[in-house]
């Protein structure tokens, strides 16, 4: 599976500021995604990062708050804008790839970066 | 009703025990199914896909019942290193192509000496 890195791994930010998170993949991938995992919760999809076009946002997430860039097939950024303490969360990028667990069977699934742990004061 | 429901646990089991996790999903159009494992303060990692006929990978067995919209994971001969949160994940298609994964909240497993 693809190797995914994220920067920064963690940050502590002041209310009202913005943070840009980078996601780098070691191979070209068509689909990249951004998720949020709030404390004690499971993962929630924020948006799909589309190469060469605007990201597709899930219900409850908007571009002004979470602008996303996808300049090429190996890189994406997510910005958390005008942060508040409610934005404290882990932000994860993922890429779509094949799981070849059973011989002859292939399933599209996703592999995750290590995450960015954000604390907003 | 949540799209993917799991018992949060924790399940505390002794080393060597067999433990089973269950999961139900609400969208009958879901196309594929997975179990992910998430260690504390780490990203989720794919444990195994779940196939209609059921599948096994070493000590792990996954089953799918589409009629009941139910998925299970069985872990035999539990190891200390199996301690983690197990996430049930179902897959539907995004409008623009690609796959949307919906995650359960996870079941926490603690394997003890």
PDB file of C-alpha atoms in Angstrom:
ATOM      1  CA  UNK A   1       0.000   0.000   0.000  1.00  0.00           C
ATOM      2  CA  UNK A   2       1.019   3.647  -0.433  1.00  0.00           C
ATOM      3  CA  UNK A   3       3.192   5.311   2.193  1.00  0.00           C
ATOM      4  CA  UNK A   4       1.571   8.481   3.499  1.00  0.00           C
ATOM      5  CA  UNK A   5       3.133  11.221   5.584  1.00  0.00           C
ATOM      6  CA  UNK A   6       1.567  14.255   7.234  1.00  0.00           C
ATOM      7  CA  UNK A   7       3.007  17.458   8.576  1.00  0.00           C
ATOM      8  CA  UNK A   8       2.838  18.693  11.244  1.00  0.00           C
ATOM      9  CA  UNK A   9       2.295  15.665  13.453  1.00  0.00           C
ATOM     10  CA  UNK A  10       0.853  17.893  16.146  1.00  0.00           C
ATOM     11  CA  UNK A  11       0.320  21.550  16.913  1.00  0.00           C
ATOM     12  CA  UNK A  12      -1.106  23.806  19.567  1.00  0.00           C
ATOM     13  CA  UNK A  13      -2.749  26.910  18.141  1.00  0.00           C
ATOM     14  CA  UNK A  14      -4.460  30.018  19.375  1.00  0.00           C
ATOM     15  CA  UNK A  15      -8.124  30.717  18.768  1.00  0.00           C
ATOM     16  CA  UNK A  16      -8.739  32.653  15.558  1.00  0.00           C
ATOM     17  CA  UNK A  17      -5.620  31.499  13.746  1.00  0.00           C
ATOM     18  CA  UNK A  18      -5.367  29.042  10.853  1.00  0.00           C
ATOM     19  CA  UNK A  19      -3.290  25.910  10.372  1.00  0.00           C
ATOM     20  CA  UNK A  20      -2.405  24.184   7.120  1.00  0.00           C
ATOM     21  CA  UNK A  21      -1.802  20.439   7.224  1.00  0.00           C
ATOM     22  CA  UNK A  22       0.156  18.734   4.475  1.00  0.00           C
ATOM     23  CA  UNK A  23      -0.304  15.211   3.184  1.00  0.00           C
ATOM     24  CA  UNK A  24       2.309  13.575   0.959  1.00  0.00           C
ATOM     25  CA  UNK A  25       1.997  10.185  -0.749  1.00  0.00           C
ATOM     26  CA  UNK A  26       4.884   8.200  -2.191  1.00  0.00           C
ATOM     27  CA  UNK A  27       2.971   7.287  -5.345  1.00  0.00           C
ATOM     28  CA  UNK A  28       0.372   8.877  -7.591  1.00  0.00           C
ATOM     29  CA  UNK A  29      -3.161   8.312  -6.374  1.00  0.00           C
ATOM     30  CA  UNK A  30      -6.455   9.408  -7.831  1.00  0.00           C
ATOM     31  CA  UNK A  31      -8.496   9.754  -4.667  1.00  0.00           C
ATOM     32  CA  UNK A  32      -7.373  11.526  -1.516  1.00  0.00           C
ATOM     33  CA  UNK A  33      -9.579  12.250   1.466  1.00  0.00           C
ATOM     34  CA  UNK A  34      -9.510  14.313   4.645  1.00  0.00           C
ATOM     35  CA  UNK A  35     -11.070  13.062   7.887  1.00  0.00           C
ATOM     36  CA  UNK A  36     -11.520  14.398  11.380  1.00  0.00           C
ATOM     37  CA  UNK A  37     -11.503  12.298  14.534  1.00  0.00           C
ATOM     38  CA  UNK A  38     -12.670  14.212  17.570  1.00  0.00           C
ATOM     39  CA  UNK A  39     -11.759  12.972  21.064  1.00  0.00           C
ATOM     40  CA  UNK A  40     -13.490   9.692  21.816  1.00  0.00           C
ATOM     41  CA  UNK A  41     -15.236   9.659  18.450  1.00  0.00           C
ATOM     42  CA  UNK A  42     -14.819   7.758  15.236  1.00  0.00           C
ATOM     43  CA  UNK A  43     -13.700   9.188  11.929  1.00  0.00           C
ATOM     44  CA  UNK A  44     -15.828  11.658   9.991  1.00  0.00           C
ATOM     45  CA  UNK A  45     -15.152  12.445   6.342  1.00  0.00           C
ATOM     46  CA  UNK A  46     -14.589  16.170   5.750  1.00  0.00           C
ATOM     47  CA  UNK A  47     -14.048  16.168   2.007  1.00  0.00           C
ATOM     48  CA  UNK A  48     -12.635  14.445  -1.029  1.00  0.00           C
ATOM     49  CA  UNK A  49      -9.613  16.233  -2.466  1.00  0.00           C
ATOM     50  CA  UNK A  50      -9.887  16.265  -6.244  1.00  0.00           C
ATOM     51  CA  UNK A  51      -6.841  16.889  -8.378  1.00  0.00           C
ATOM     52  CA  UNK A  52      -7.342  19.895 -10.629  1.00  0.00           C
ATOM     53  CA  UNK A  53     -10.746  20.871  -9.282  1.00  0.00           C
ATOM     54  CA  UNK A  54     -12.442  21.978  -6.092  1.00  0.00           C
ATOM     55  CA  UNK A  55     -12.790  19.559  -3.238  1.00  0.00           C
ATOM     56  CA  UNK A  56     -16.121  17.852  -2.613  1.00  0.00           C
ATOM     57  CA  UNK A  57     -17.329  18.540   0.923  1.00  0.00           C
ATOM     58  CA  UNK A  58     -19.531  16.400   3.108  1.00  0.00           C
ATOM     59  CA  UNK A  59     -22.599  17.728   4.852  1.00  0.00           C
ATOM     60  CA  UNK A  60     -21.615  19.994   7.715  1.00  0.00           C
ATOM     61  CA  UNK A  61     -18.264  21.019   6.257  1.00  0.00           C
ATOM     62  CA  UNK A  62     -17.657  24.088   4.093  1.00  0.00           C
ATOM     63  CA  UNK A  63     -14.826  25.363   1.962  1.00  0.00           C
ATOM     64  CA  UNK A  64     -14.445  28.624   3.862  1.00  0.00           C
ATOM     65  CA  UNK A  65     -13.691  26.745   7.064  1.00  0.00           C
ATOM     66  CA  UNK A  66     -11.685  23.875   5.551  1.00  0.00           C
ATOM     67  CA  UNK A  67     -10.081  24.976   2.273  1.00  0.00           C
ATOM     68  CA  UNK A  68      -8.312  22.125   0.514  1.00  0.00           C
ATOM     69  CA  UNK A  69      -5.710  22.110  -2.209  1.00  0.00           C
ATOM     70  CA  UNK A  70      -4.716  19.223  -4.454  1.00  0.00           C
ATOM     71  CA  UNK A  71      -2.058  20.521  -6.842  1.00  0.00           C
ATOM     72  CA  UNK A  72      -0.944  17.087  -8.062  1.00  0.00           C
ATOM     73  CA  UNK A  73      -1.525  13.361  -7.623  1.00  0.00           C
ATOM     74  CA  UNK A  74       0.817  12.959  -4.650  1.00  0.00           C
ATOM     75  CA  UNK A  75       0.041  15.948  -2.442  1.00  0.00           C
ATOM     76  CA  UNK A  76      -2.831  17.715  -0.702  1.00  0.00           C
ATOM     77  CA  UNK A  77      -3.299  20.306   2.011  1.00  0.00           C
ATOM     78  CA  UNK A  78      -6.133  20.959   4.431  1.00  0.00           C
ATOM     79  CA  UNK A  79      -6.407  24.325   6.179  1.00  0.00           C
ATOM     80  CA  UNK A  80      -8.380  24.689   9.375  1.00  0.00           C
ATOM     81  CA  UNK A  81      -9.399  28.351   9.341  1.00  0.00           C
ATOM     82  CA  UNK A  82     -10.337  30.738  12.126  1.00  0.00           C
ATOM     83  CA  UNK A  83      -9.892  27.999  14.675  1.00  0.00           C
ATOM     84  CA  UNK A  84     -11.887  27.568  17.863  1.00  0.00           C
ATOM     85  CA  UNK A  85     -11.429  25.022  20.665  1.00  0.00           C
ATOM     86  CA  UNK A  86     -14.149  22.903  19.011  1.00  0.00           C
ATOM     87  CA  UNK A  87     -11.704  22.276  16.150  1.00  0.00           C
ATOM     88  CA  UNK A  88      -9.371  20.395  18.487  1.00  0.00           C
ATOM     89  CA  UNK A  89      -9.171  17.021  16.853  1.00  0.00           C
ATOM     90  CA  UNK A  90      -6.998  14.617  14.926  1.00  0.00           C
ATOM     91  CA  UNK A  91      -6.998  15.323  11.204  1.00  0.00           C
ATOM     92  CA  UNK A  92      -6.136  12.431   8.920  1.00  0.00           C
ATOM     93  CA  UNK A  93      -5.607  12.167   5.211  1.00  0.00           C
ATOM     94  CA  UNK A  94      -6.189   8.942   3.366  1.00  0.00           C
ATOM     95  CA  UNK A  95      -5.754   7.562  -0.117  1.00  0.00           C
ATOM     96  CA  UNK A  96      -7.748   5.001  -1.975  1.00  0.00           C
ATOM     97  CA  UNK A  97      -5.953   1.825  -2.887  1.00  0.00           C
ATOM     98  CA  UNK A  98      -6.658  -1.837  -3.439  1.00  0.00           C
ATOM     99  CA  UNK A  99      -6.735  -4.418  -0.687  1.00  0.00           C
ATOM    100  CA  UNK A 100      -5.494  -7.661  -2.153  1.00  0.00           C
ATOM    101  CA  UNK A 101      -6.174  -9.744   0.935  1.00  0.00           C
ATOM    102  CA  UNK A 102      -7.639 -12.768  -0.806  1.00  0.00           C
ATOM    103  CA  UNK A 103      -6.044 -14.288  -3.896  1.00  0.00           C
ATOM    104  CA  UNK A 104      -7.958 -13.057  -6.918  1.00  0.00           C
ATOM    105  CA  UNK A 105     -10.041 -10.612  -4.869  1.00  0.00           C
ATOM    106  CA  UNK A 106      -9.479  -6.878  -4.907  1.00  0.00           C
ATOM    107  CA  UNK A 107     -11.404  -4.329  -2.905  1.00  0.00           C
ATOM    108  CA  UNK A 108     -11.076  -0.565  -2.997  1.00  0.00           C
ATOM    109  CA  UNK A 109     -10.330   0.687   0.464  1.00  0.00           C
ATOM    110  CA  UNK A 110      -8.401   3.491   2.100  1.00  0.00           C
ATOM    111  CA  UNK A 111      -5.076   3.779   3.841  1.00  0.00           C
ATOM    112  CA  UNK A 112      -4.406   6.537   6.324  1.00  0.00           C
ATOM    113  CA  UNK A 113      -1.622   8.921   7.119  1.00  0.00           C
ATOM    114  CA  UNK A 114      -0.363   9.123  10.705  1.00  0.00           C
ATOM    115  CA  UNK A 115      -2.616  12.079  11.509  1.00  0.00           C
ATOM    116  CA  UNK A 116      -2.157  15.606  12.815  1.00  0.00           C
ATOM    117  CA  UNK A 117      -3.158  16.181  16.421  1.00  0.00           C
ATOM    118  CA  UNK A 118      -4.481  19.732  16.746  1.00  0.00           C
ATOM    119  CA  UNK A 119      -5.191  21.481  20.020  1.00  0.00           C
ATOM    120  CA  UNK A 120      -6.812  24.914  19.915  1.00  0.00           C
ATOM    121  CA  UNK A 121      -6.558  27.034  23.040  1.00  0.00           C
TER     122      UNK A 121
ATOM    123  CA  UNK B   1     -30.088   5.220  13.931  1.00  0.00           C
ATOM    124  CA  UNK B   2     -26.357   5.375  13.324  1.00  0.00           C
ATOM    125  CA  UNK B   3     -25.132   4.232   9.936  1.00  0.00           C
ATOM    126  CA  UNK B   4     -22.699   1.799  11.544  1.00  0.00           C
ATOM    127  CA  UNK B   5     -23.245   0.584  15.098  1.00  0.00           C
ATOM    128  CA  UNK B   6     -20.847  -1.244  17.356  1.00  0.00           C
ATOM    129  CA  UNK B   7     -20.711  -2.112  21.026  1.00  0.00           C
ATOM    130  CA  UNK B   8     -18.036   0.253  22.376  1.00  0.00           C
ATOM    131  CA  UNK B   9     -16.832  -2.220  24.995  1.00  0.00           C
ATOM    132  CA  UNK B  10     -14.323  -2.427  26.512  1.00  0.00           C
ATOM    133  CA  UNK B  11     -13.967  -6.155  26.170  1.00  0.00           C
ATOM    134  CA  UNK B  12     -11.463  -7.336  28.772  1.00  0.00           C
ATOM    135  CA  UNK B  13     -10.303 -10.859  27.981  1.00  0.00           C
ATOM    136  CA  UNK B  14      -7.470 -13.080  29.174  1.00  0.00           C
ATOM    137  CA  UNK B  15      -4.649 -13.973  26.854  1.00  0.00           C
ATOM    138  CA  UNK B  16      -5.589 -16.999  24.737  1.00  0.00           C
ATOM    139  CA  UNK B  17      -9.318 -16.302  24.823  1.00  0.00           C
ATOM    140  CA  UNK B  18     -11.596 -16.122  21.826  1.00  0.00           C
ATOM    141  CA  UNK B  19     -13.511 -12.879  21.424  1.00  0.00           C
ATOM    142  CA  UNK B  20     -16.158 -11.794  18.915  1.00  0.00           C
ATOM    143  CA  UNK B  21     -17.220  -8.319  17.865  1.00  0.00           C
ATOM    144  CA  UNK B  22     -20.434  -7.498  16.080  1.00  0.00           C
ATOM    145  CA  UNK B  23     -21.480  -4.607  13.921  1.00  0.00           C
ATOM    146  CA  UNK B  24     -24.693  -3.610  12.166  1.00  0.00           C
ATOM    147  CA  UNK B  25     -25.102  -1.159   9.299  1.00  0.00           C
ATOM    148  CA  UNK B  26     -28.158   0.686   8.103  1.00  0.00           C
ATOM    149  CA  UNK B  27     -27.527   1.242   4.386  1.00  0.00           C
ATOM    150  CA  UNK B  28     -28.552  -1.855   2.478  1.00  0.00           C
ATOM    151  CA  UNK B  29     -26.778  -0.460  -0.598  1.00  0.00           C
ATOM    152  CA  UNK B  30     -23.368  -0.697   1.093  1.00  0.00           C
ATOM    153  CA  UNK B  31     -21.017  -2.524  -1.181  1.00  0.00           C
ATOM    154  CA  UNK B  32     -17.984  -3.559   0.757  1.00  0.00           C
ATOM    155  CA  UNK B  33     -16.991  -3.999   4.335  1.00  0.00           C
ATOM    156  CA  UNK B  34     -13.855  -3.874   6.418  1.00  0.00           C
ATOM    157  CA  UNK B  35     -12.413  -4.162   9.851  1.00  0.00           C
ATOM    158  CA  UNK B  36      -9.774  -1.619  10.782  1.00  0.00           C
ATOM    159  CA  UNK B  37      -7.640  -1.612  13.872  1.00  0.00           C
ATOM    160  CA  UNK B  38      -6.695   1.598  15.685  1.00  0.00           C
ATOM    161  CA  UNK B  39      -4.080   1.677  18.392  1.00  0.00           C
ATOM    162  CA  UNK B  40      -4.118   4.455  20.939  1.00  0.00           C
ATOM    163  CA  UNK B  41      -3.047   7.777  19.383  1.00  0.00           C
ATOM    164  CA  UNK B  42      -2.387   6.126  16.024  1.00  0.00           C
ATOM    165  CA  UNK B  43      -4.104   6.118  12.657  1.00  0.00           C
ATOM    166  CA  UNK B  44      -6.550   3.348  11.686  1.00  0.00           C
ATOM    167  CA  UNK B  45      -4.966   0.467   9.833  1.00  0.00           C
ATOM    168  CA  UNK B  46      -6.759  -2.017   7.627  1.00  0.00           C
ATOM    169  CA  UNK B  47      -7.072  -5.365   9.386  1.00  0.00           C
ATOM    170  CA  UNK B  48      -9.075  -7.207   6.756  1.00  0.00           C
ATOM    171  CA  UNK B  49     -11.779  -6.875   4.171  1.00  0.00           C
ATOM    172  CA  UNK B  50     -14.979  -8.812   4.782  1.00  0.00           C
ATOM    173  CA  UNK B  51     -16.212 -10.996   1.944  1.00  0.00           C
ATOM    174  CA  UNK B  52     -19.702 -12.376   1.446  1.00  0.00           C
ATOM    175  CA  UNK B  53     -18.517 -15.955   1.863  1.00  0.00           C
ATOM    176  CA  UNK B  54     -16.623 -15.105   5.045  1.00  0.00           C
ATOM    177  CA  UNK B  55     -12.874 -15.033   5.230  1.00  0.00           C
ATOM    178  CA  UNK B  56     -10.067 -15.915   7.553  1.00  0.00           C
ATOM    179  CA  UNK B  57      -6.624 -14.445   8.058  1.00  0.00           C
ATOM    180  CA  UNK B  58      -4.642 -16.360  10.653  1.00  0.00           C
ATOM    181  CA  UNK B  59      -6.379 -15.944  13.997  1.00  0.00           C
ATOM    182  CA  UNK B  60      -8.958 -13.525  12.570  1.00  0.00           C
ATOM    183  CA  UNK B  61     -12.242 -14.533  10.946  1.00  0.00           C
ATOM    184  CA  UNK B  62     -14.712 -12.091   9.427  1.00  0.00           C
ATOM    185  CA  UNK B  63     -18.314 -12.848   8.505  1.00  0.00           C
ATOM    186  CA  UNK B  64     -20.933 -10.868   6.612  1.00  0.00           C
ATOM    187  CA  UNK B  65     -24.689 -11.351   6.662  1.00  0.00           C
ATOM    188  CA  UNK B  66     -26.180  -9.033   4.046  1.00  0.00           C
ATOM    189  CA  UNK B  67     -29.777 -10.047   4.820  1.00  0.00           C
ATOM    190  CA  UNK B  68     -29.379  -8.985   8.449  1.00  0.00           C
ATOM    191  CA  UNK B  69     -26.901  -6.178   7.628  1.00  0.00           C
ATOM    192  CA  UNK B  70     -24.538  -7.601  10.159  1.00  0.00           C
ATOM    193  CA  UNK B  71     -20.759  -8.028  10.245  1.00  0.00           C
ATOM    194  CA  UNK B  72     -18.654  -9.904  12.752  1.00  0.00           C
ATOM    195  CA  UNK B  73     -15.000 -10.330  13.657  1.00  0.00           C
ATOM    196  CA  UNK B  74     -13.713 -13.307  15.612  1.00  0.00           C
ATOM    197  CA  UNK B  75     -10.277 -13.293  17.183  1.00  0.00           C
ATOM    198  CA  UNK B  76      -8.927 -16.624  18.370  1.00  0.00           C
ATOM    199  CA  UNK B  77      -6.064 -17.181  20.800  1.00  0.00           C
ATOM    200  CA  UNK B  78      -5.937 -13.502  21.789  1.00  0.00           C
ATOM    201  CA  UNK B  79      -2.521 -11.921  22.248  1.00  0.00           C
ATOM    202  CA  UNK B  80      -1.582  -8.941  24.368  1.00  0.00           C
ATOM    203  CA  UNK B  81      -0.713  -7.179  21.116  1.00  0.00           C
ATOM    204  CA  UNK B  82      -4.326  -7.508  19.955  1.00  0.00           C
ATOM    205  CA  UNK B  83      -5.308  -4.814  22.463  1.00  0.00           C
ATOM    206  CA  UNK B  84      -6.688  -1.961  20.354  1.00  0.00           C
ATOM    207  CA  UNK B  85      -9.920  -0.451  19.107  1.00  0.00           C
ATOM    208  CA  UNK B  86     -11.541  -2.342  16.245  1.00  0.00           C
ATOM    209  CA  UNK B  87     -13.479  -0.231  13.781  1.00  0.00           C
ATOM    210  CA  UNK B  88     -16.256  -1.634  11.634  1.00  0.00           C
ATOM    211  CA  UNK B  89     -16.281   0.151   8.277  1.00  0.00           C
ATOM    212  CA  UNK B  90     -18.747   0.031   5.408  1.00  0.00           C
ATOM    213  CA  UNK B  91     -18.255   1.414   1.952  1.00  0.00           C
ATOM    214  CA  UNK B  92     -20.642   3.200  -0.364  1.00  0.00           C
ATOM    215  CA  UNK B  93     -20.006   5.065  -3.556  1.00  0.00           C
ATOM    216  CA  UNK B  94     -19.460   8.810  -3.671  1.00  0.00           C
ATOM    217  CA  UNK B  95     -21.469  10.769  -6.227  1.00  0.00           C
ATOM    218  CA  UNK B  96     -18.346  11.893  -8.012  1.00  0.00           C
ATOM    219  CA  UNK B  97     -16.752   8.467  -8.014  1.00  0.00           C
ATOM    220  CA  UNK B  98     -14.544   6.839  -5.451  1.00  0.00           C
ATOM    221  CA  UNK B  99     -15.616   5.293  -2.224  1.00  0.00           C
ATOM    222  CA  UNK B 100     -17.021   6.781   0.956  1.00  0.00           C
ATOM    223  CA  UNK B 101     -16.084   4.887   4.068  1.00  0.00           C
ATOM    224  CA  UNK B 102     -18.430   5.145   7.044  1.00  0.00           C
ATOM    225  CA  UNK B 103     -16.836   4.223  10.345  1.00  0.00           C
ATOM    226  CA  UNK B 104     -18.359   2.772  13.457  1.00  0.00           C
ATOM    227  CA  UNK B 105     -17.273   4.233  16.767  1.00  0.00           C
ATOM    228  CA  UNK B 106     -15.158   1.186  17.468  1.00  0.00           C
ATOM    229  CA  UNK B 107     -15.014  -1.630  19.987  1.00  0.00           C
ATOM    230  CA  UNK B 108     -12.201  -1.494  22.491  1.00  0.00           C
ATOM    231  CA  UNK B 109     -10.378  -4.745  23.264  1.00  0.00           C
ATOM    232  CA  UNK B 110      -8.040  -5.214  26.202  1.00  0.00           C
ATOM    233  CA  UNK B 111      -6.192  -8.501  26.392  1.00  0.00           C
ATOM    234  CA  UNK B 112      -4.804  -9.207  29.840  1.00  0.00           C
ATOM    235  CA  UNK B 113      -2.291 -11.658  31.296  1.00  0.00           C
TER     236      UNK B 113
END
